[in-house]
C-alpha cells in the first residue's frame, strides 16, 4: 500500500499555493538562468576550443624592431640558443682590429715622417744650411721622393711586424677579457646557463600588422584605433559571421563586435589610416576574442579598438610603420600550463640570444597562454557561470532555510498528530521522509521547469550576452550533463540536507513529548527577562524572541540583498565616477608616444608646438603579492605594469616637488592607493624580458589616478636606464601636435584611453545592473513576504485570540508588524553599511588581480536608492500582511481547545 | 483460553516517578496485573492516579523506572527504540481524547494512514461503514463534529487490526450521546475484530461494559475485578 501521507503533499502545495508559487517562480528563474548560463558557457567554450584548432590559434608571438632575416627566422625555428659570447668576441675582434690597424698606421706614418725630417735636418746642418725655409723645402722635397719607399721599408721590417703582432694580441686579449666580464652579467641576466635548457622547435609565420587610426564617420576625427593584418590562411584565422574576406586592395573586413558597437555595416566605407575602405566582411579573429589593444589593458575595448583584415596590397598601401610581428607554433605541443610556461621560458632564451647575434631588437614576446585577447573571454565566461552558480546556491540555501522554518512550524502545529502517529507505529524515518517531500518536490518542479527554460530560452539569453560582449566564433548548442548536475543535483542536495538537518533535529523528541506539545529542547525554567517597557512593547519583544529563527533568515536575506543592491547601484556609479574624472586624470590633453626619436633622415623629431614638453618613459613590472580568490583571472598575472616617467625640470604637466636624488621617485596616487605605499617606502621594479631590477624610494605622491606610474627627473631617468643624453620617448601637450608625421607616432593617449575600461564595462554590465536592481527589489519583497507569512501563520491562534479580547486590527497589526519593520529597517541600514564596506574590499581584491586601478564609489543618491528599494519591497509586503492579519477569523482561537 | 492467552498483557511491579528531590512525585508505585487476550479492560481512576502514564508505558511511548510490561511474553524493557516502534506498528492502535487527525487529509485518507502500517489491515470501506462514516468519507476533519472526528480516530486505530486497542479518555471531549455512540463502536470493534481493548477513563459508568475493571488510585491498583455482568454500551447511564 502506498503511504497515504503522500496524498498530503499535493494538498499542501495547493492549500498554500501563493507561497509555493513565489518559491517555484524564484527557483525557476534562478535555476533557469544558471542552467542557461552553463549551457551558454559550454557552447561558447566548445566553439572557442574548436576554433583554436580549426582557425589555427598561434602558440605565441613575438615582435622585432626590424624585419627578421631568413637566417634569423631559421635559427629561431630550430630553438637553439645562440652563442652570444662568440658573437660578442668576434664583433669585438673586428672592432679592435680596425682600431689597432688605424693606430698602427697613424704611428708608422708619424715615425716615418719624423725619421725623414730628422735625417734631412741633420744633412742640412752638415752643409751649414740654417735658413728654416730652405730646410723645410728640403724636407718637403725629400718627403715627396722617399716617403712611400720609407713607409714600405718600415712596414717590412721585422721589428714592425713584431710590434703589430703584439698590438693585435694585446687588443684581442683585452676584448676577450671585456666580453668575459660582460658575459657573466649577461648569463645571469637571461639565466642562460640553465642546465635544463633544451631547444624548443617552432614554426614561425609572418604576422605583420599596422596600427592605424579609424574614422568610420569620415569626419576627419579619429574614432578608434584599428590593428590591420594581411589576410592569411596560415595562422590566427578569422571566422566570418557575415560577408567575406577582402579581395581588392580597397576592401576590408573588420571585427564584428566593434562593428556592432559603433554601427558599421557591410557595404559601409570607412577611413583607415586616411584611406577609404569598403567593409565587405564582419569577422572574429581567434586570437582576438576580446578586443584587448595591449596585453596589459585592464579591460578590452570593443568601442575604441578594432582588428581588421585587408589584402596584402591593401596592407602595403597603408603609410604607418609596420610592426614586424611573428606568430609561432610549437612543433610539439606542450600539455598543461606548467609545460606551456616552461616552453615559453626556453623559447624566450632562444629568441633573445638569436636577436642579439642577428643584430635585431626584440620588442615584444607573448606566449598564447598569457595572451589576454584570447584568454579573457573564456576565463570571463567561466567566471560568470561560477558567479551565477554561487549566487543561485546562496538563494537556494535561503529558500531551503525558509522551508526549514516553515516545516519546523508545521511540526510544532502538528505535534499531537505526530505524537499519535509515532504512538501508532510510524517510524521517524517515515515522518522525516514525509516532511522532506514538499521542499524536495518543489525543488524538483523548479529544477525541471528551470532546466527546460535554461536549455531553451535562457540559453539564448546567455549566448546573446556573450555574443554582445565578445568576438566569439559561431557556435552551436552543447548539451551539458555537468550543467544538469549543477542545476538539479546541487540545489536538490542543498534543499535536502538543510531540511533534513532541521527535521531530524526536530523529530528527535519522543512521541510522548509530541503528544504533550512539549517540544522544547532545553528546560528553561523561567521566562526570558525583558526590560520594564510598556505592555505593547514587551509584547512585541516577545514576538521577536519567539521568531528568532525567522528573523535570523530574514536578516541574512536582507544583508545579502543589500550587498547585492550595493553592487548593482555601486558598479555603474564607480564606472561613471571614474569616467567623469577621466579628463582630470591626464597630465596633458595629449600624450604622444613616439616610435623613435629620429625621422627617416636621421633628424630629431621636433615640434614647433610651444605647449609640447618632452618626456621619457619605460614600462617596468611590479611584483604583486596576491593571494586572492580570483587569482589567474583577467590579466591575471602576479605582476603589475608600471609606467616610469622621466620628467623635465620645471615641467608644467607633472609637478615633482623637491629635488630628487638618484633612486628617489614620486609615485602616482593610484599606485599609492592600490598597493598602500607611502613616502619613505621602497619599491622594487623589474624589467619584463630581463633579470634586471631597480629599487626606488618613494619621496612623494603625484595626484594621478589614471594609472600605476612612477615619476623621476629626466636626468635621473637617463642615468638610471642608461639612456643617451637628450633622448626622449614622447611629448606631453595640451594642443594637438600636427607637425610630426603620424608614422613616427606610436600611440596617443587621451581621455578616451583612460575611460575605455569603464566604457566597455558599462556596455557589458550597465544594462545588466539595472535589471539586477529590479530583480533584487522583487527578491527582497519575496523574502520578506515568505518570512512574515510564516510569522503571522505561527501566531494565527494568538492573533485570533487577541481579536476576541477586543484588540482592533490596527493594534494587532502594530503588534505583529512593528517588530518586523524594526528588524527590516535596522538590518537594511546595517546591511547597506556591510555591503558598502564589503564591496570596497571586494573591489580592491579584484583590482589587485588586474592591471590598473579604480575604486568602489557610490553616489549619495545610489546609497539612498539601495536602502529605498529594500523598504519599498517591505512596504508592499506590509500591505499584504495587514490584509492577512485582518482576514484571520476569530473562531481560529476556538477551533482547537486542546 | 490458554495460560499464555490469559497472561497476554502482564504488568509487573511497575514504578514510575517524575521530578527530583522535594518535587519528586511517584506516579506508579508498584503495579501488578494481567489482561487476557481479547478482553475489554477499563483502567479507572481519578486525575493523578497514574492511568495515562500506565497506558503510555504499555504503549511503549514511555518507560518505567522499574518493573516491566510484557505482551505475549515479550518484555518491552528489552526492546530498543526501533523494536518499540515496530511493536507499536504491528500490535497497537491508539485512540486519544483529542482526535489528532491530519487536517489536510479527508476521512478515508486519515483511516488509510492507519491501514498503511499493517500487514493485514481491515478493509477501509468496511471500517468506514462500521463507523457510520460513509456520508462523510471525503470530508476534511474541520468539516466534522467532535464525535465524527473521534470515529475517524477510532477507524484509524482499528483499521490496522491491532492486537491491542489503547484508548485514552476517548469520550473525554464528547457529550453524553456521542460518548455512548463512540463506546458502542469500540465495543463493536472489540467483538467483531477480537482486539484486546485497554481503555483509560475516569467515567465510572463505563466499567459496566468492560470484561475487566482495574481501579487505580495514587499509583497503585486498588481493585482488580472481572465483570461477569457486563452490559452493552448503549445501556450505560451517567
Coordinates of N, CA and C in Angstrom, one line a residue, chain A residues 17-215:
Chain A
X17 N -0.8 27.7 -2.1 CA -0.2 27.9 -3.4 C 0.5 29.2 -3.6
X18 N 0.1 30.3 -2.9 CA 0.8 31.6 -3.1 C 2.3 31.5 -2.7
X19 N 2.4 30.8 -1.5 CA 3.8 30.7 -1.0 C 4.6 29.9 -2.0
X20 N 4.1 28.7 -2.4 CA 4.9 27.8 -3.2 C 5.0 28.4 -4.6
X21 N 4.1 29.2 -5.1 CA 4.2 29.8 -6.4 C 5.4 30.8 -6.4
X22 N 5.5 31.6 -5.3 CA 6.6 32.5 -5.2 C 7.9 31.7 -5.2
X23 N 8.0 30.6 -4.4 CA 9.2 29.9 -4.3 C 9.5 29.2 -5.7
X24 N 8.5 28.6 -6.3 CA 8.8 27.9 -7.6 C 9.2 28.9 -8.6
X25 N 8.5 30.1 -8.7 CA 8.9 31.1 -9.7 C 10.4 31.5 -9.5
X26 N 10.7 31.7 -8.2 CA 12.1 32.1 -7.9 C 13.1 31.0 -8.3
X27 N 12.7 29.8 -8.0 CA 13.6 28.7 -8.3 C 13.8 28.5 -9.9
X28 N 12.6 28.6 -10.5 CA 12.7 28.5 -12.0 C 13.6 29.6 -12.6
X29 N 13.4 30.8 -12.1 CA 14.2 31.9 -12.6 C 15.7 31.7 -12.3
X30 N 16.0 31.3 -11.1 CA 17.4 31.1 -10.7 C 18.0 29.9 -11.4
X31 N 17.3 28.8 -11.3 CA 17.9 27.6 -11.9 C 17.9 27.8 -13.5
X32 N 16.9 28.4 -14.0 CA 16.8 28.6 -15.5 C 18.0 29.4 -15.9
X33 N 18.2 30.5 -15.1 CA 19.3 31.4 -15.5 C 20.7 30.7 -15.4
X34 N 20.9 30.0 -14.3 CA 22.1 29.3 -14.1 C 22.3 28.2 -15.2
X35 N 21.2 27.5 -15.4 CA 21.2 26.4 -16.5 C 21.6 27.1 -17.8
X36 N 20.9 28.2 -18.1 CA 21.2 28.9 -19.4 C 22.6 29.3 -19.5
X37 N 23.1 29.9 -18.4 CA 24.5 30.4 -18.4 C 25.4 29.2 -18.6
X38 N 25.1 28.1 -17.9 CA 26.0 26.9 -18.0 C 26.0 26.4 -19.5
X39 N 24.8 26.2 -20.0 CA 24.7 25.7 -21.4 C 25.4 26.7 -22.4
X40 N 25.1 28.0 -22.1 CA 25.7 29.1 -23.0 C 27.2 29.0 -22.9
X41 N 27.7 28.9 -21.6 CA 29.1 28.8 -21.4 C 29.7 27.6 -22.1
X42 N 29.1 26.4 -21.9 CA 29.7 25.2 -22.5 C 29.7 25.3 -24.0
X43 N 28.6 25.9 -24.6 CA 28.6 26.1 -26.1 C 29.7 27.0 -26.5
X44 N 29.8 28.1 -25.8 CA 30.9 29.1 -26.1 C 32.3 28.5 -26.0
X45 N 32.5 27.8 -24.9 CA 33.8 27.2 -24.7 C 34.1 26.2 -25.8
X46 N 33.1 25.4 -26.2 CA 33.3 24.4 -27.2 C 33.6 25.1 -28.5
X47 N 32.9 26.2 -28.8 CA 33.2 26.9 -30.1 C 34.6 27.5 -30.0
X48 N 35.0 28.0 -28.9 CA 36.4 28.6 -28.8 C 37.4 27.5 -28.9
X49 N 37.2 26.4 -28.2 CA 38.2 25.3 -28.3 C 38.3 24.7 -29.7
X50 N 37.1 24.5 -30.3 CA 37.2 24.0 -31.7 C 37.9 25.0 -32.6
X51 N 37.6 26.3 -32.4 CA 38.1 27.4 -33.2 C 39.7 27.4 -33.0
X52 N 40.2 27.1 -31.8 CA 41.6 27.2 -31.6 C 42.3 26.2 -32.6
X53 N 41.7 25.1 -32.9 CA 42.3 24.2 -33.8 C 42.0 24.5 -35.3
X54 N 40.7 24.7 -35.6 CA 40.3 24.9 -37.0 C 40.8 26.3 -37.5
X55 N 40.9 27.2 -36.6 CA 41.3 28.6 -37.0 C 42.8 28.9 -36.7
X56 N 43.4 27.8 -36.3 CA 44.9 27.8 -36.1 C 45.4 28.9 -35.2
X57 N 44.9 28.9 -34.0 CA 45.4 29.9 -33.0 C 46.9 29.6 -32.7
X58 N 47.6 30.7 -32.8 CA 49.1 30.7 -32.5 C 49.4 30.1 -31.2
X59 N 50.6 29.6 -31.0 CA 51.1 29.2 -29.6 C 51.8 30.4 -29.0
X60 N 52.0 31.5 -29.7 CA 52.6 32.7 -29.2 C 53.1 33.6 -30.3
X61 N 53.5 34.8 -29.9 CA 54.0 35.7 -31.0 C 55.1 36.5 -30.4
X62 N 55.9 37.1 -31.3 CA 57.0 38.0 -30.9 C 57.1 39.1 -31.9
X63 N 57.7 40.2 -31.5 CA 57.9 41.3 -32.5 C 59.3 41.8 -32.5
X64 N 59.8 42.0 -33.7 CA 61.2 42.6 -33.8 C 61.1 44.0 -34.2
X65 N 62.1 44.8 -33.9 CA 62.1 46.2 -34.4 C 62.2 46.2 -35.9
X66 N 63.1 45.4 -36.4 CA 63.3 45.3 -37.9 C 62.8 44.0 -38.4
X67 N 62.6 44.0 -39.7 CA 62.2 42.7 -40.3 C 63.3 41.7 -40.1
X68 N 62.9 40.5 -39.7 CA 63.9 39.4 -39.4 C 64.4 38.8 -40.7
X69 N 65.7 38.6 -40.7 CA 66.2 37.9 -41.9 C 65.8 36.4 -41.9
X70 N 65.9 35.9 -43.1 CA 65.6 34.4 -43.2 C 66.4 33.6 -42.3
X71 N 67.7 34.0 -42.1 CA 68.6 33.3 -41.3 C 68.2 33.3 -39.8
X72 N 67.8 34.5 -39.4 CA 67.3 34.7 -38.0 C 66.1 33.8 -37.8
X73 N 65.1 33.9 -38.7 CA 63.9 33.0 -38.6 C 64.3 31.6 -38.5
X74 N 65.2 31.2 -39.4 CA 65.7 29.8 -39.4 C 66.3 29.4 -38.1
X75 N 67.1 30.3 -37.5 CA 67.7 30.0 -36.2 C 66.7 29.9 -35.1
X76 N 65.7 30.8 -35.2 CA 64.6 30.8 -34.1 C 63.8 29.5 -34.2
X77 N 63.6 29.1 -35.4 CA 62.7 27.8 -35.6 C 63.4 26.6 -35.0
X78 N 64.8 26.6 -35.1 CA 65.5 25.5 -34.5 C 65.4 25.5 -33.0
X79 N 65.2 26.7 -32.4 CA 65.0 26.8 -31.0 C 66.3 26.8 -30.2
X80 N 67.5 26.8 -30.8 CA 68.7 26.8 -30.1 C 69.0 28.2 -29.6
X81 N 69.8 28.2 -28.5 CA 70.3 29.5 -28.0 C 71.5 29.8 -28.9
X82 N 71.7 31.1 -29.2 CA 72.8 31.5 -30.0 C 74.0 31.6 -29.1
X83 N 75.3 31.4 -29.6 CA 76.5 31.6 -28.8 C 76.8 33.1 -28.8
X84 N 76.2 33.8 -27.9 CA 76.3 35.2 -27.8 C 77.8 35.6 -27.5
X85 N 78.4 34.8 -26.7 CA 79.8 35.1 -26.3 C 80.7 35.1 -27.5
X86 N 80.6 34.1 -28.3 CA 81.5 34.1 -29.5 C 81.1 35.2 -30.4
X87 N 79.8 35.5 -30.5 CA 79.4 36.6 -31.4 C 80.0 37.9 -30.9
X88 N 80.0 38.1 -29.6 CA 80.5 39.4 -29.0 C 82.0 39.4 -29.2
X89 N 82.7 38.3 -29.0 CA 84.2 38.3 -29.2 C 84.5 38.6 -30.6
X90 N 83.8 37.9 -31.5 CA 84.1 38.2 -32.9 C 83.9 39.7 -33.3
X91 N 82.7 40.1 -32.7 CA 82.4 41.5 -33.0 C 83.5 42.4 -32.4
X92 N 84.0 42.1 -31.2 CA 85.0 42.8 -30.5 C 86.3 42.8 -31.3
X93 N 86.7 41.6 -31.8 CA 87.9 41.4 -32.6 C 87.8 42.4 -33.8
X94 N 86.7 42.3 -34.4 CA 86.6 43.2 -35.6 C 86.8 44.6 -35.3
X95 N 86.1 45.1 -34.3 CA 86.2 46.5 -33.9 C 87.7 46.8 -33.4
X96 N 88.2 45.8 -32.6 CA 89.6 46.0 -32.1 C 90.6 46.1 -33.2
X97 N 90.4 45.1 -34.2 CA 91.4 45.0 -35.3 C 91.4 46.3 -36.1
X98 N 90.2 46.8 -36.3 CA 90.0 48.1 -37.0 C 90.8 49.2 -36.3
X99 N 90.6 49.3 -35.0 CA 91.2 50.3 -34.2 C 92.7 50.2 -34.2
X100 N 93.2 48.9 -34.0 CA 94.6 48.7 -33.9 C 95.3 49.0 -35.2
X101 N 94.6 48.6 -36.3 CA 95.2 48.9 -37.7 C 95.3 50.4 -37.9
X102 N 94.3 51.1 -37.5 CA 94.3 52.5 -37.6 C 95.4 53.2 -36.8
X103 N 95.5 52.7 -35.5 CA 96.5 53.2 -34.6 C 97.9 53.0 -35.2
X104 N 98.1 51.7 -35.7 CA 99.5 51.4 -36.2 C 99.8 52.3 -37.4
X105 N 98.8 52.4 -38.3 CA 99.1 53.2 -39.5 C 99.5 54.6 -39.0
X106 N 98.7 55.2 -38.1 CA 99.0 56.5 -37.7 C 100.4 56.6 -37.0
X107 N 100.8 55.7 -36.2 CA 102.1 55.7 -35.6 C 103.2 55.5 -36.5
X108 N 103.0 54.6 -37.5 CA 104.0 54.3 -38.5 C 104.3 55.6 -39.3
X109 N 103.1 56.2 -39.8 CA 103.3 57.4 -40.6 C 104.0 58.5 -39.8
X110 N 103.7 58.6 -38.5 CA 104.3 59.6 -37.7 C 105.8 59.3 -37.6
X111 N 106.1 58.1 -37.3 CA 107.6 57.8 -37.1 C 108.4 58.0 -38.4
X112 N 107.8 57.5 -39.6 CA 108.5 57.7 -40.9 C 108.7 59.2 -41.1
X113 N 107.6 60.0 -40.9 CA 107.7 61.4 -41.2 C 108.8 62.0 -40.3
X114 N 108.7 61.7 -39.0 CA 109.7 62.2 -38.1 C 111.1 61.8 -38.5
X115 N 111.3 60.5 -38.9 CA 112.6 60.0 -39.3 C 113.2 60.8 -40.5
X116 N 112.3 61.0 -41.5 CA 112.8 61.7 -42.7 C 113.2 63.2 -42.3
X117 N 112.3 63.8 -41.5 CA 112.6 65.2 -41.1 C 113.9 65.3 -40.3
X118 N 114.1 64.3 -39.4 CA 115.4 64.3 -38.6 C 116.6 64.1 -39.5
X119 N 116.5 63.2 -40.5 CA 117.6 62.9 -41.4 C 118.0 64.1 -42.2
X120 N 116.9 64.8 -42.8 CA 117.1 66.0 -43.7 C 117.8 67.1 -42.8
X121 N 117.2 67.4 -41.6 CA 117.8 68.4 -40.8 C 119.3 68.2 -40.5
X122 N 119.6 66.9 -40.2 CA 121.0 66.6 -39.9 C 121.9 66.9 -41.1
X123 N 121.4 66.5 -42.3 CA 122.2 66.7 -43.5 C 122.3 68.2 -43.7
X124 N 121.3 69.0 -43.6 CA 121.3 70.5 -43.8 C 122.4 71.1 -42.8
X125 N 122.3 70.6 -41.6 CA 123.2 71.1 -40.6 C 124.7 70.9 -41.0
X126 N 124.9 69.6 -41.6 CA 126.2 69.2 -42.0 C 126.7 70.2 -43.1
X127 N 125.7 70.6 -44.0 CA 126.1 71.5 -45.1 C 126.0 73.0 -44.6
X128 N 125.7 73.2 -43.4 CA 125.7 74.6 -42.9 C 124.5 75.4 -43.3
X129 N 123.4 74.7 -43.7 CA 122.2 75.4 -44.1 C 121.4 75.7 -42.8
X130 N 121.1 77.0 -42.6 CA 120.4 77.4 -41.4 C 119.0 78.0 -41.7
X131 N 118.9 78.4 -42.9 CA 117.6 79.1 -43.3 C 116.4 78.0 -43.1
X132 N 115.5 78.4 -42.3 CA 114.4 77.4 -42.0 C 113.6 77.1 -43.2
X133 N 113.3 78.1 -44.0 CA 112.5 77.9 -45.2 C 113.2 76.9 -46.1
X134 N 114.5 77.1 -46.2 CA 115.2 76.2 -47.1 C 115.2 74.8 -46.6
X135 N 115.4 74.7 -45.2 CA 115.3 73.4 -44.6 C 114.0 72.7 -44.9
X136 N 112.9 73.5 -44.7 CA 111.6 73.0 -44.8 C 111.4 72.5 -46.3
X137 N 111.9 73.3 -47.2 CA 111.8 73.0 -48.6 C 112.5 71.7 -48.9
X138 N 113.7 71.5 -48.3 CA 114.4 70.2 -48.5 C 113.6 69.1 -47.9
X139 N 113.0 69.3 -46.7 CA 112.2 68.2 -46.1 C 111.1 67.8 -47.0
X140 N 110.3 68.8 -47.5 CA 109.2 68.5 -48.4 C 109.6 67.8 -49.7
X141 N 110.7 68.2 -50.2 CA 111.2 67.5 -51.5 C 111.6 66.1 -51.1
X142 N 112.3 65.9 -50.1 CA 112.7 64.5 -49.7 C 111.5 63.7 -49.4
X143 N 110.6 64.3 -48.7 CA 109.4 63.6 -48.3 C 108.6 63.1 -49.5
X144 N 108.5 64.0 -50.5 CA 107.8 63.6 -51.7 C 108.5 62.5 -52.5
X145 N 109.8 62.5 -52.4 CA 110.5 61.5 -53.2 C 110.7 60.1 -52.5
X146 N 110.8 60.2 -51.2 CA 111.2 59.0 -50.5 C 110.1 58.4 -49.5
X147 N 109.1 59.2 -49.2 CA 108.1 58.8 -48.2 C 107.6 57.4 -48.3
X148 N 107.0 57.1 -49.5 CA 106.4 55.8 -49.7 C 107.4 54.7 -49.6
X149 N 108.6 54.9 -50.1 CA 109.6 53.9 -50.0 C 110.0 53.6 -48.5
X150 N 110.1 54.7 -47.8 CA 110.5 54.6 -46.4 C 109.4 53.9 -45.6
X151 N 108.1 54.3 -46.0 CA 107.0 53.6 -45.3 C 107.0 52.1 -45.6
X152 N 107.2 51.8 -46.8 CA 107.2 50.4 -47.2 C 108.3 49.6 -46.5
X153 N 109.5 50.3 -46.4 CA 110.6 49.7 -45.8 C 110.3 49.4 -44.3
X154 N 109.7 50.4 -43.7 CA 109.4 50.3 -42.3 C 108.4 49.2 -42.1
X155 N 107.4 49.1 -43.0 CA 106.4 48.0 -42.8 C 107.0 46.6 -42.9
X156 N 108.0 46.5 -43.7 CA 108.6 45.2 -44.0 C 109.6 44.8 -42.9
X157 N 109.9 45.8 -42.1 CA 110.9 45.5 -41.1 C 110.4 44.4 -40.1
X158 N 111.2 43.6 -39.6 CA 110.9 42.6 -38.6 C 110.4 43.2 -37.3
X159 N 111.1 44.3 -37.0 CA 110.7 45.0 -35.8 C 109.3 45.4 -35.8
X160 N 108.9 46.0 -37.0 CA 107.5 46.5 -37.1 C 106.5 45.3 -37.0
X161 N 106.8 44.3 -37.8 CA 105.9 43.1 -37.8 C 105.7 42.6 -36.4
X162 N 106.7 42.5 -35.6 CA 106.6 42.0 -34.3 C 105.7 42.9 -33.4
X163 N 106.0 44.2 -33.6 CA 105.2 45.2 -32.8 C 103.7 45.1 -33.1
X164 N 103.4 44.9 -34.5 CA 102.0 44.8 -34.9 C 101.3 43.6 -34.3
X165 N 102.1 42.5 -34.4 CA 101.5 41.2 -33.8 C 101.2 41.4 -32.4
X166 N 102.2 42.0 -31.6 CA 101.9 42.2 -30.2 C 100.7 43.1 -29.9
X167 N 100.6 44.1 -30.8 CA 99.4 45.0 -30.6 C 98.1 44.3 -30.8
X168 N 98.0 43.5 -31.9 CA 96.8 42.7 -32.1 C 96.5 41.8 -31.0
X169 N 97.6 41.1 -30.5 CA 97.4 40.1 -29.5 C 96.9 40.8 -28.2
X170 N 97.5 41.9 -27.9 CA 97.1 42.6 -26.7 C 95.6 43.0 -26.8
X171 N 95.3 43.6 -28.0 CA 93.9 44.1 -28.2 C 92.9 42.9 -28.1
X172 N 93.3 41.8 -28.7 CA 92.3 40.6 -28.6 C 92.2 40.1 -27.2
X173 N 93.3 40.2 -26.5 CA 93.2 39.7 -25.1 C 92.2 40.7 -24.3
X174 N 92.4 41.9 -24.6 CA 91.5 42.9 -23.9 C 90.0 42.6 -24.3
X175 N 89.8 42.3 -25.6 CA 88.4 42.1 -26.0 C 87.8 40.9 -25.2
X176 N 88.6 39.8 -25.2 CA 88.1 38.6 -24.5 C 87.9 38.9 -23.0
X177 N 88.8 39.6 -22.5 CA 88.6 39.9 -21.0 C 87.3 40.7 -20.8
X178 N 87.2 41.7 -21.7 CA 86.0 42.6 -21.6 C 84.7 41.8 -21.8
X179 N 84.7 40.9 -22.8 CA 83.5 40.1 -23.1 C 83.2 39.2 -22.0
X180 N 84.2 38.5 -21.5 CA 84.0 37.6 -20.4 C 83.4 38.3 -19.2
X181 N 83.9 39.5 -18.9 CA 83.3 40.2 -17.8 C 81.8 40.5 -18.0
X182 N 81.6 40.9 -19.2 CA 80.2 41.3 -19.6 C 79.3 40.0 -19.6
X183 N 80.0 39.0 -20.1 CA 79.3 37.7 -20.3 C 78.7 37.1 -19.1
X184 N 79.4 37.2 -18.0 CA 78.9 36.7 -16.7 C 77.6 37.4 -16.3
X185 N 77.6 38.8 -16.6 CA 76.4 39.5 -16.3 C 75.3 39.1 -17.2
X186 N 75.6 38.9 -18.4 CA 74.5 38.5 -19.4 C 73.9 37.2 -19.1
X187 N 74.8 36.2 -18.7 CA 74.4 34.9 -18.4 C 73.4 35.0 -17.2
X188 N 73.8 35.8 -16.2 CA 72.9 35.9 -15.0 C 71.6 36.6 -15.4
X189 N 71.7 37.6 -16.3 CA 70.6 38.4 -16.7 C 69.5 37.6 -17.4
X190 N 70.0 36.8 -18.3 CA 69.0 36.0 -19.1 C 68.9 34.5 -18.6
X191 N 69.6 34.2 -17.5 CA 69.6 32.8 -17.0 C 70.0 31.9 -18.1
X192 N 71.1 32.2 -18.8 CA 71.4 31.5 -20.0 C 72.2 30.2 -19.7
X193 N 72.6 30.0 -18.4 CA 73.3 28.8 -18.1 C 72.4 27.8 -17.5
X194 N 71.2 27.9 -17.9 CA 70.2 26.9 -17.4 C 70.5 25.5 -17.8
X195 N 70.8 24.6 -16.9 CA 71.3 23.3 -17.3 C 70.1 22.5 -17.9
X196 N 68.9 22.9 -17.6 CA 67.7 22.1 -18.1 C 67.3 22.6 -19.5
X197 N 68.1 23.6 -20.0 CA 67.6 24.1 -21.3 C 67.7 23.0 -22.4
X198 N 66.6 23.0 -23.2 CA 66.6 22.1 -24.4 C 65.9 22.9 -25.4
X199 N 66.3 22.8 -26.7 CA 65.7 23.6 -27.7 C 64.2 23.3 -27.9
X200 N 63.4 24.4 -28.1 CA 62.0 24.2 -28.4 C 61.8 24.6 -29.8
X201 N 61.5 23.6 -30.6 CA 61.4 23.8 -32.1 C 60.1 24.4 -32.4
X202 N 60.1 25.4 -33.2 CA 58.8 26.1 -33.6 C 58.8 26.3 -35.1
X203 N 57.6 26.6 -35.6 CA 57.4 27.0 -37.0 C 56.9 28.5 -36.9
X204 N 57.6 29.4 -37.6 CA 57.3 30.8 -37.5 C 56.6 31.3 -38.7
X205 N 55.6 32.1 -38.5 CA 54.9 32.7 -39.6 C 54.9 34.3 -39.5
X206 N 55.1 34.9 -40.6 CA 55.0 36.4 -40.5 C 53.6 36.8 -40.2
X207 N 53.4 37.7 -39.3 CA 52.1 38.1 -38.9 C 52.1 39.6 -38.7
X208 N 52.6 40.3 -39.7 CA 52.8 41.8 -39.6 C 51.5 42.5 -39.4
X209 N 51.6 43.6 -38.7 CA 50.4 44.4 -38.6 C 50.7 45.9 -38.6
X210 N 49.7 46.7 -38.8 CA 49.9 48.1 -38.7 C 48.8 48.7 -37.8
X211 N 49.2 49.6 -36.9 CA 48.2 50.2 -36.0 C 47.8 51.5 -36.7
X212 N 46.5 51.6 -37.1 CA 46.1 52.8 -37.9 C 44.9 53.5 -37.1
X213 N 44.7 54.7 -37.5 CA 43.5 55.4 -37.0 C 42.3 55.0 -37.8
X214 N 41.2 54.8 -37.1 CA 39.9 54.5 -37.8 C 39.0 55.7 -37.7
X215 N 38.4 56.1 -38.8 CA 37.5 57.2 -38.8 C 36.3 56.7 -39.6

